[in-house]
Short mmCIF file of C-alpha atoms in Angstrom, two decimals:
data_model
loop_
_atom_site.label_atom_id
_atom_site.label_comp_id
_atom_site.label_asym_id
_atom_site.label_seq_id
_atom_site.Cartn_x
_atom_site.Cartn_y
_atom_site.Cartn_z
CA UNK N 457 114.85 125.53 32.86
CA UNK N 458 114.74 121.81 32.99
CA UNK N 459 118.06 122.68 35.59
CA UNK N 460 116.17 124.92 37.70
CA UNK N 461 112.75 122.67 37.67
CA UNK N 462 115.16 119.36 38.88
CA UNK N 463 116.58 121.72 41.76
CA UNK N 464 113.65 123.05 43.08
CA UNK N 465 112.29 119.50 42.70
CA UNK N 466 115.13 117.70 44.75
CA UNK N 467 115.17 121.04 47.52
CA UNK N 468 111.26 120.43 48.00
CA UNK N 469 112.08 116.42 48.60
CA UNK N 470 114.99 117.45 50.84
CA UNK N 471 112.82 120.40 52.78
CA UNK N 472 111.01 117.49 55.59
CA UNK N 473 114.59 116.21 56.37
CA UNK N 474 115.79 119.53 57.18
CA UNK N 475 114.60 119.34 60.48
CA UNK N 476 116.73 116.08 61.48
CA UNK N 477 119.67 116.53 59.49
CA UNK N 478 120.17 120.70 60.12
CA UNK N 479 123.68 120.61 58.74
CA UNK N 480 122.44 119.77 55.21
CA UNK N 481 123.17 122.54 53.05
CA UNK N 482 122.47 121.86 49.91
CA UNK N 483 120.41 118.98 48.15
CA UNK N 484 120.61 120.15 43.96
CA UNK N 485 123.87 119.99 41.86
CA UNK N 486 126.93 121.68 41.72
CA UNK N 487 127.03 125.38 40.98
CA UNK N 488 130.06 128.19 40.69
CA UNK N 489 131.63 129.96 44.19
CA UNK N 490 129.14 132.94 43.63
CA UNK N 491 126.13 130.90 43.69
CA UNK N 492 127.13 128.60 47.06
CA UNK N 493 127.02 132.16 48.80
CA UNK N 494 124.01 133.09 47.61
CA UNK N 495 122.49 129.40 48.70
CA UNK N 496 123.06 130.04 52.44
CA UNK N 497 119.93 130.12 54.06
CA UNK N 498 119.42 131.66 57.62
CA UNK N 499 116.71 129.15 58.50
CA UNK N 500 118.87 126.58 58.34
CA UNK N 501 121.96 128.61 59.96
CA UNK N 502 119.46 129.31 62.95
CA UNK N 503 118.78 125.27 63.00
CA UNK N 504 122.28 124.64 62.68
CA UNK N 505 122.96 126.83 65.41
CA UNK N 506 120.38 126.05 68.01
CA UNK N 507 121.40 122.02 66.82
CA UNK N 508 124.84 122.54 68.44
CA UNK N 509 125.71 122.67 72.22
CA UNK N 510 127.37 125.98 71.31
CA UNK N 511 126.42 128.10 68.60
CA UNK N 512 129.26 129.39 65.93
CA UNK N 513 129.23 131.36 62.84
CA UNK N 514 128.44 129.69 60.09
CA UNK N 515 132.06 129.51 57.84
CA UNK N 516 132.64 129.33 54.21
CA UNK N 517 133.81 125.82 53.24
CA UNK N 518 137.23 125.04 51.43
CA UNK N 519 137.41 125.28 47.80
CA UNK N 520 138.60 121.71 47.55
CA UNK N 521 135.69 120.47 49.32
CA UNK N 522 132.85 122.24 47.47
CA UNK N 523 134.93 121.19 44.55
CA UNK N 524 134.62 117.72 45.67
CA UNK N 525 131.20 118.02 47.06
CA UNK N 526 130.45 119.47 43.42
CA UNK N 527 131.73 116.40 41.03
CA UNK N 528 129.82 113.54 43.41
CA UNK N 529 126.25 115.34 43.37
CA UNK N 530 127.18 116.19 39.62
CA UNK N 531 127.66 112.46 39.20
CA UNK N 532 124.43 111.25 40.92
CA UNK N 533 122.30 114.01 39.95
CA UNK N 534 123.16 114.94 36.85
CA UNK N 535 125.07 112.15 35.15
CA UNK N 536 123.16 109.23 36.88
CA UNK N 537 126.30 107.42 37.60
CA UNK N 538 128.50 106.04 40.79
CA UNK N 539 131.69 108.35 40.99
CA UNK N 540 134.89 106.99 41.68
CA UNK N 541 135.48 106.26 44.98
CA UNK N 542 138.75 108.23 45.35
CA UNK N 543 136.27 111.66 45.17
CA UNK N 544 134.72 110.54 48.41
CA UNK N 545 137.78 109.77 50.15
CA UNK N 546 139.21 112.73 48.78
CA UNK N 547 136.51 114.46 50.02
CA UNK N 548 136.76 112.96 53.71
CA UNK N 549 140.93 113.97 54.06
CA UNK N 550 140.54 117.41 52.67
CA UNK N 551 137.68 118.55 55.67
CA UNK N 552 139.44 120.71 57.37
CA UNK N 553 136.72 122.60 59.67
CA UNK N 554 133.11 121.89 60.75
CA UNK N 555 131.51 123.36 57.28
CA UNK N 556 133.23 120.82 55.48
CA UNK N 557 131.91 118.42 57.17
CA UNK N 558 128.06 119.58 56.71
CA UNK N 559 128.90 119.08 52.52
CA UNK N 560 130.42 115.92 53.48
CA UNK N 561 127.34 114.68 55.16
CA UNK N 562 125.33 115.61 52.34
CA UNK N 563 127.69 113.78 49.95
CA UNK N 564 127.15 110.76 51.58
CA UNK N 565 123.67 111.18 51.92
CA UNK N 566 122.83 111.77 48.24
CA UNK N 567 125.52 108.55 47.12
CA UNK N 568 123.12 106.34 49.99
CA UNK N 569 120.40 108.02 48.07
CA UNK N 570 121.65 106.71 44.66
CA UNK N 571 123.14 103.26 45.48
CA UNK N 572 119.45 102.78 47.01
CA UNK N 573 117.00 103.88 43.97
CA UNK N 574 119.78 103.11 41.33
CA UNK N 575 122.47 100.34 42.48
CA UNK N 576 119.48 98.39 44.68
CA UNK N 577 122.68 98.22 46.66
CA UNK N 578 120.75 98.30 50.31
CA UNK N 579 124.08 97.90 52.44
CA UNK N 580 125.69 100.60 54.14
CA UNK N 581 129.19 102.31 53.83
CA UNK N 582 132.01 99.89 54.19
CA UNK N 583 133.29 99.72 58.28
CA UNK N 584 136.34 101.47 57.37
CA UNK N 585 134.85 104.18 55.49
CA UNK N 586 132.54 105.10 58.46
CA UNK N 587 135.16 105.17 61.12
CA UNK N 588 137.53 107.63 58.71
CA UNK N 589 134.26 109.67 58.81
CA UNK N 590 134.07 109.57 62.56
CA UNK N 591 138.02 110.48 62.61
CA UNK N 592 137.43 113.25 60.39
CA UNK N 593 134.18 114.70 62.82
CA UNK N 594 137.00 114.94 65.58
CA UNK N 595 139.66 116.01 63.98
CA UNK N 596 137.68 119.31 62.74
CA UNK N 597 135.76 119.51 65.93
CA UNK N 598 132.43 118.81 64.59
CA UNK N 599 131.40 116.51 67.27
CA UNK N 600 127.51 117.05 66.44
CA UNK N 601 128.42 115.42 62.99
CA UNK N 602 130.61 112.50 64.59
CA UNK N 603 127.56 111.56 67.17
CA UNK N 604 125.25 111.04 64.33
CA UNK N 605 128.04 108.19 62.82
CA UNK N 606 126.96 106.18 66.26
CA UNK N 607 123.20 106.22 65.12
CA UNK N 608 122.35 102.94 63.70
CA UNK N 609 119.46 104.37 61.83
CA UNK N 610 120.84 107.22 59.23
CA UNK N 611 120.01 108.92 56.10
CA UNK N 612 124.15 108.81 55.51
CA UNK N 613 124.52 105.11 54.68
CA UNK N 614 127.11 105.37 58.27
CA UNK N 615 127.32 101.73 59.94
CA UNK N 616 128.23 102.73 64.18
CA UNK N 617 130.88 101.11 65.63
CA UNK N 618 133.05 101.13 68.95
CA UNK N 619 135.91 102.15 67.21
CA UNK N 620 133.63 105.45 65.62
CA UNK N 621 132.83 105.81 69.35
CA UNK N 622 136.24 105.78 70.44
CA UNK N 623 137.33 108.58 68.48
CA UNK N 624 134.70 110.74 70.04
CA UNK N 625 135.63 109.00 73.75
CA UNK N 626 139.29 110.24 72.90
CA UNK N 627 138.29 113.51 72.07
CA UNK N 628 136.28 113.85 75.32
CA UNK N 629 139.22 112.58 76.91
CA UNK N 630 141.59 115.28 75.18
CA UNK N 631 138.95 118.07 76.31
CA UNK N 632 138.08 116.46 79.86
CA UNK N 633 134.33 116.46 78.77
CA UNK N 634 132.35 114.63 81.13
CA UNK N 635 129.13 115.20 79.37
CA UNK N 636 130.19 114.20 76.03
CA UNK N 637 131.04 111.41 77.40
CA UNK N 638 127.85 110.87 78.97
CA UNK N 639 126.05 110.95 75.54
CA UNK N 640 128.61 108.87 73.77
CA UNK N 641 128.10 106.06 76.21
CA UNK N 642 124.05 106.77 76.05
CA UNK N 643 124.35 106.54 71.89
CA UNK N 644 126.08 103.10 72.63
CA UNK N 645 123.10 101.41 74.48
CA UNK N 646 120.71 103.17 71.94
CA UNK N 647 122.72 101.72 69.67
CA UNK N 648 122.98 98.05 70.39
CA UNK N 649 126.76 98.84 70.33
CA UNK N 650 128.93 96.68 73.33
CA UNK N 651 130.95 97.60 75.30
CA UNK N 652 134.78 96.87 74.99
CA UNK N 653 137.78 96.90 77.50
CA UNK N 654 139.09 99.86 75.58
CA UNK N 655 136.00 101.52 76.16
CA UNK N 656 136.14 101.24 79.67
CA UNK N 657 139.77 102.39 79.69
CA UNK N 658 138.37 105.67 78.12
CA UNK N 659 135.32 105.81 80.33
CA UNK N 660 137.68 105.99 83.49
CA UNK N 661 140.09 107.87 82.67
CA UNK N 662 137.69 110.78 81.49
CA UNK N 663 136.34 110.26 84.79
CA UNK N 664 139.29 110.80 86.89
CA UNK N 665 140.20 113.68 84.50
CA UNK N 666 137.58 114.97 85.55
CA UNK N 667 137.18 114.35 89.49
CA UNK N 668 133.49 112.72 88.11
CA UNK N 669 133.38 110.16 91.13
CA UNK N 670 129.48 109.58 90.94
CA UNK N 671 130.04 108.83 86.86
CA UNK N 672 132.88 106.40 87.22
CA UNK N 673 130.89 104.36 90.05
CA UNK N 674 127.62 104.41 87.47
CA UNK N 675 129.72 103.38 84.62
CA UNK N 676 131.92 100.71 86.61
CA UNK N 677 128.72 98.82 87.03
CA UNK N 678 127.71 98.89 83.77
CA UNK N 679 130.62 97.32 82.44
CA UNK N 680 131.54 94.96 85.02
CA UNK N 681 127.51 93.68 84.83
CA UNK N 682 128.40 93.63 80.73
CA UNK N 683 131.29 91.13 81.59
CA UNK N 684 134.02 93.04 80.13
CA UNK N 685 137.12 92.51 80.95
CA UNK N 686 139.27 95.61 82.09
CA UNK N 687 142.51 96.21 81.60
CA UNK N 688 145.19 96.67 83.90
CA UNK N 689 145.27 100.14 83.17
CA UNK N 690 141.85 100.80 83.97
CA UNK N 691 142.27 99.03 87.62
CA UNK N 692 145.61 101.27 87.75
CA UNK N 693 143.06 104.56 87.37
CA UNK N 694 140.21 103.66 89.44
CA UNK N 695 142.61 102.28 92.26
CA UNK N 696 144.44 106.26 92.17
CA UNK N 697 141.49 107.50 91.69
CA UNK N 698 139.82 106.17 95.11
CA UNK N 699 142.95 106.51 96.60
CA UNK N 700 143.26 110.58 95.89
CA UNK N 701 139.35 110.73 97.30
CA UNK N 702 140.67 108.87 100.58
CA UNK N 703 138.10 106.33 100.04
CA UNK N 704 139.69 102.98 101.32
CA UNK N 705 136.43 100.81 101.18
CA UNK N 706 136.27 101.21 97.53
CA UNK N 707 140.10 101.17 96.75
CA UNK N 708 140.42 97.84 98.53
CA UNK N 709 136.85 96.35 97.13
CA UNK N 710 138.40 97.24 93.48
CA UNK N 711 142.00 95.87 94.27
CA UNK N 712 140.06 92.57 95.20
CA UNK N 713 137.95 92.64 91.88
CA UNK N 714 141.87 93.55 89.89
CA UNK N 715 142.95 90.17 92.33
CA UNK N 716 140.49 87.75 90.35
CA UNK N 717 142.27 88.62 87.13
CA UNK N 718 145.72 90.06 87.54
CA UNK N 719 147.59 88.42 90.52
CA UNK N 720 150.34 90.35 90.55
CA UNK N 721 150.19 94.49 91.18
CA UNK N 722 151.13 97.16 88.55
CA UNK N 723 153.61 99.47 90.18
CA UNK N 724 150.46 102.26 89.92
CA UNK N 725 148.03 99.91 92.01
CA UNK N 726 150.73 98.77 94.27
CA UNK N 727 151.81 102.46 95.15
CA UNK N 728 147.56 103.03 95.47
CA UNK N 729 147.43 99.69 97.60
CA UNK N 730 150.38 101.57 100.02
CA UNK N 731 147.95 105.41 100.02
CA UNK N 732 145.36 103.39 101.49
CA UNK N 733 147.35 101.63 104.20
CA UNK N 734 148.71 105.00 104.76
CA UNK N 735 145.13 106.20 105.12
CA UNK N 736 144.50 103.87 107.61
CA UNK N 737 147.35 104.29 109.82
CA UNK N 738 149.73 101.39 108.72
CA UNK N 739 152.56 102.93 107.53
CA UNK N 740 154.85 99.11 108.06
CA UNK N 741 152.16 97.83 105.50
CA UNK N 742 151.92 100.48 103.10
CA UNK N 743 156.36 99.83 102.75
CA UNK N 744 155.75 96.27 102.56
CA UNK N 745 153.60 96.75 99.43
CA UNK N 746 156.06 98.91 98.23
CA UNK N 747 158.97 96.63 99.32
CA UNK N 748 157.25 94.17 97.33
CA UNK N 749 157.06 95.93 93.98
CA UNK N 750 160.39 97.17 93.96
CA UNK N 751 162.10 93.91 94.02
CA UNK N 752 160.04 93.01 91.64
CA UNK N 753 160.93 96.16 89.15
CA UNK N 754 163.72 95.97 87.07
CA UNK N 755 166.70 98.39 87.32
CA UNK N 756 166.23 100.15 84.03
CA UNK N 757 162.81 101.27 85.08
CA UNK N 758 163.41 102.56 88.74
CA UNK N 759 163.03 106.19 87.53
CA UNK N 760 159.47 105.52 87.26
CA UNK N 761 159.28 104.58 91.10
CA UNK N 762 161.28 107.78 91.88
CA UNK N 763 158.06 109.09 90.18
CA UNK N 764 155.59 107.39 92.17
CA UNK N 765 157.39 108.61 95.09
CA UNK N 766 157.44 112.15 94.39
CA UNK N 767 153.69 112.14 93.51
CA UNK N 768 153.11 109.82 96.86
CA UNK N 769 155.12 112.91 98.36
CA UNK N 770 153.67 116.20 96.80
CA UNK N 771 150.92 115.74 95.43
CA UNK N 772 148.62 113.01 96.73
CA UNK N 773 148.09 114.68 100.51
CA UNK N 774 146.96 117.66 98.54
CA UNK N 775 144.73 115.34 96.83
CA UNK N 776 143.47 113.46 99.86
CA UNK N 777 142.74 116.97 101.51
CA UNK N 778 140.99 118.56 98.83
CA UNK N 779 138.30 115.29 99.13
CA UNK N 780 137.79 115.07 103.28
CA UNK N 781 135.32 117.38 104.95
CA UNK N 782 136.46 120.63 106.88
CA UNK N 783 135.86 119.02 110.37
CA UNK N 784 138.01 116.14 109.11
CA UNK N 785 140.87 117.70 107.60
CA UNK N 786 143.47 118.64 110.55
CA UNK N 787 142.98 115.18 111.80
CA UNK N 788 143.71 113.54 108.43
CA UNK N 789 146.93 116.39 107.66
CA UNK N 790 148.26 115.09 111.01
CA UNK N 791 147.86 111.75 110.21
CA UNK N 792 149.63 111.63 106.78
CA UNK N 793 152.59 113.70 107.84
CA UNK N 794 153.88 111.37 110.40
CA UNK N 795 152.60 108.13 108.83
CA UNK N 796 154.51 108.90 105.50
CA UNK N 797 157.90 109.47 107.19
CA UNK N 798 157.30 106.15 108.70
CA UNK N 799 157.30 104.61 105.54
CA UNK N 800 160.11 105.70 104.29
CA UNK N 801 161.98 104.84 107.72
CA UNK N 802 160.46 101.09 107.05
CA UNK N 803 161.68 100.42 104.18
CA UNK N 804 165.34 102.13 104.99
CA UNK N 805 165.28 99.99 107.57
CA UNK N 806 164.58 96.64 105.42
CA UNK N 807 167.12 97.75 102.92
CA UNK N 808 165.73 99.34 99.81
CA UNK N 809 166.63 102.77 99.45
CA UNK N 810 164.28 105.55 98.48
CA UNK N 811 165.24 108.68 97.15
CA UNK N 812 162.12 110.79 98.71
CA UNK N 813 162.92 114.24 100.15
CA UNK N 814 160.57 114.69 103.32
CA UNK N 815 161.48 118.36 103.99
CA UNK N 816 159.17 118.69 100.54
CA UNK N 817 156.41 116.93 102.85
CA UNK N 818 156.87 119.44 105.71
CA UNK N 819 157.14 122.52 103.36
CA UNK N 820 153.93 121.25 101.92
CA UNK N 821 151.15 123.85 102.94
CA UNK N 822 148.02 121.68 102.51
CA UNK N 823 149.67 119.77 105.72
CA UNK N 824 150.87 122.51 107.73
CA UNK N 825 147.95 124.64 107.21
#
């Protein structure tokens, strides 16, 4: 009785926070397999479901977990007593889908819960502890769980960090999800979080990943008005990026931003530097960028400017086209199919050999169409 009267008493405190935090399950102690079925509410697999940008079925979690779940609210609840840490990690590398996740939210909730009332310990989780829980959101796929670790105010005892928003940023980046990204980067200013070169390197690569022009120019801003300083392999992706749109006024107004940090060219921006001279009918320029960066690269790496070729080549008219409008298009095809061949004359004729096979540019049907 005295069992049943603590439960009821605990589910009633818990009932308010259901609202905010609809992936609670459970808020009592431990009970057997039969009992966790029979705890399952439908309100709170409606909230669950309407909480989440798409709605699932609600799965069983993994024995281990509820297992685990089971001893830590047995520990606080019942036995008024910190369990060993090793449960909770335990807990966090045995999650192996997005149910998992909701008991180990609760787990952490009801240990913030005790270290509060019992341990007057006021701090939150240690840094490492929260990012693992971040990982873990991602690596299961339950990214509504792994937003709430960049909250700064949480029932979970979670402390947000850049590297918690990484994780998500990469995941975004493994899905090419624009929109998660959007939120991500929102939760950061909401979050008095800053932003970090390696956030920006994220940031633009999810935008060109995703052709999200508009988001990358929004973003750019931000950062560059937050002083961060971006790597060279962020300059490397906006530079392609502008120069697959065919947009030379903001491929050569980034290479001069790249200029007052890096003064030498990447072999990606130098190849971008040579698509916009192409774009703008200098084909002797565009092979004396190129001239440039090959002297400059050393032998055991030239396969990698066999690559830029090729993709100079096949791919980035296609590119180019796919970005100018209809009336535009003919005059732009003509354009890069006798500008390119003069390039690669150019630089034959200063010396350096390039292994580029043109008939692949004639073939090409974006140019001849």
């Amino acid at each position: 009785m005295q069992y049943l009267s603590n439960s009821r008493r605990i589910a009633r405190a818990l009932k308010p926070l259901a609202l905010f935090e609809t992936d609670v399950r459970f808020a009592s102690h431990v009970v057997d397999s039969t009992q966790w079925q029979n705890h399952r509410s439908p309100g709170l697999m409606l909230l669950r479901s309407s909480f989440s940008s798409e709605a699932k079925l609600v799965e069983d979690p993994t024995e281990a977990v509820k297992e685990l779940h089971g001893k830590i609210l047995d520990s606080v609840n019942v036995k008024r007593s910190m369990p060993p840490n090793a449960l909770l990690w335990s807990l966090i590398e045995n999650c192996r889908k997005e149910d998992d996740v909701s008991f180990l939210f609760d787990a952490l909730q009801n240990l913030r819960r005790f270290r509060l009332s019992n341990l007057r310990i006021h701090d939150n989780f240690n840094c490492n502890l929260c990012r693992q829980v971040a990982k873990t959101c991602v690596r299961v796929g339950a990214i509504n769980h792994g937003k709430r670790a960049l909250w700064k105010h949480n029932v979970h005892g979670l402390t947000p960090s850049v590297a918690s928003a990484h994780h998500l940023l990469s995941y975004a980046l493994e899905h090419k999800n624009a929109n998660l990204m959007d939120e991500v980067m929102k939760l950061l200013k909401a979050n008095d979080l800053p932003l970090q070169p390696g956030t920006a390197d994220l940031v633009f690569r999810i935008c060109h990943e995703t052709d999200s022009w508009d988001l990358l120019a929004k973003y750019s801003k931000k950062f560059c008005k937050a002083g961060v300083k971006l790597r060279k392999t962020t300059f490397d992706v906006w530079m392609e990026f502008a120069a697959k749109r065919g947009d030379t006024e903001s491929l050569w107004k980034v290479d001069k931003l790249r200029s007052e940090t890096y003064t030498q060219h990447t072999l990606s921006a130098a190849f971008s530097c040579a698509k916009g001279f192409l774009l703008e009918h200098k084909p002797e320029e565009a092979a004396a960028v190129i001239q440039i960066i090959c002297q400059a690269y050393p032998d055991e790496k030239k396969s990698a400017l066999e690559t830029e070729f090729k993709k100079l080549v096949n791919e980035w008219p296609v590119d180019v086209l796919k970005h100018q409008n209809e009336e535009d298009k003919k005059a732009v095809a003509a354009s890069l199919k006798s500008d390119i061949p003069a390039m690669v004359n150019a630089l034959a004729n200063s010396g350096l050999r390039v292994s580029v096979d043109l008939d692949e540019l004639n073939k090409n049907e974006a140019l001849v169409s």
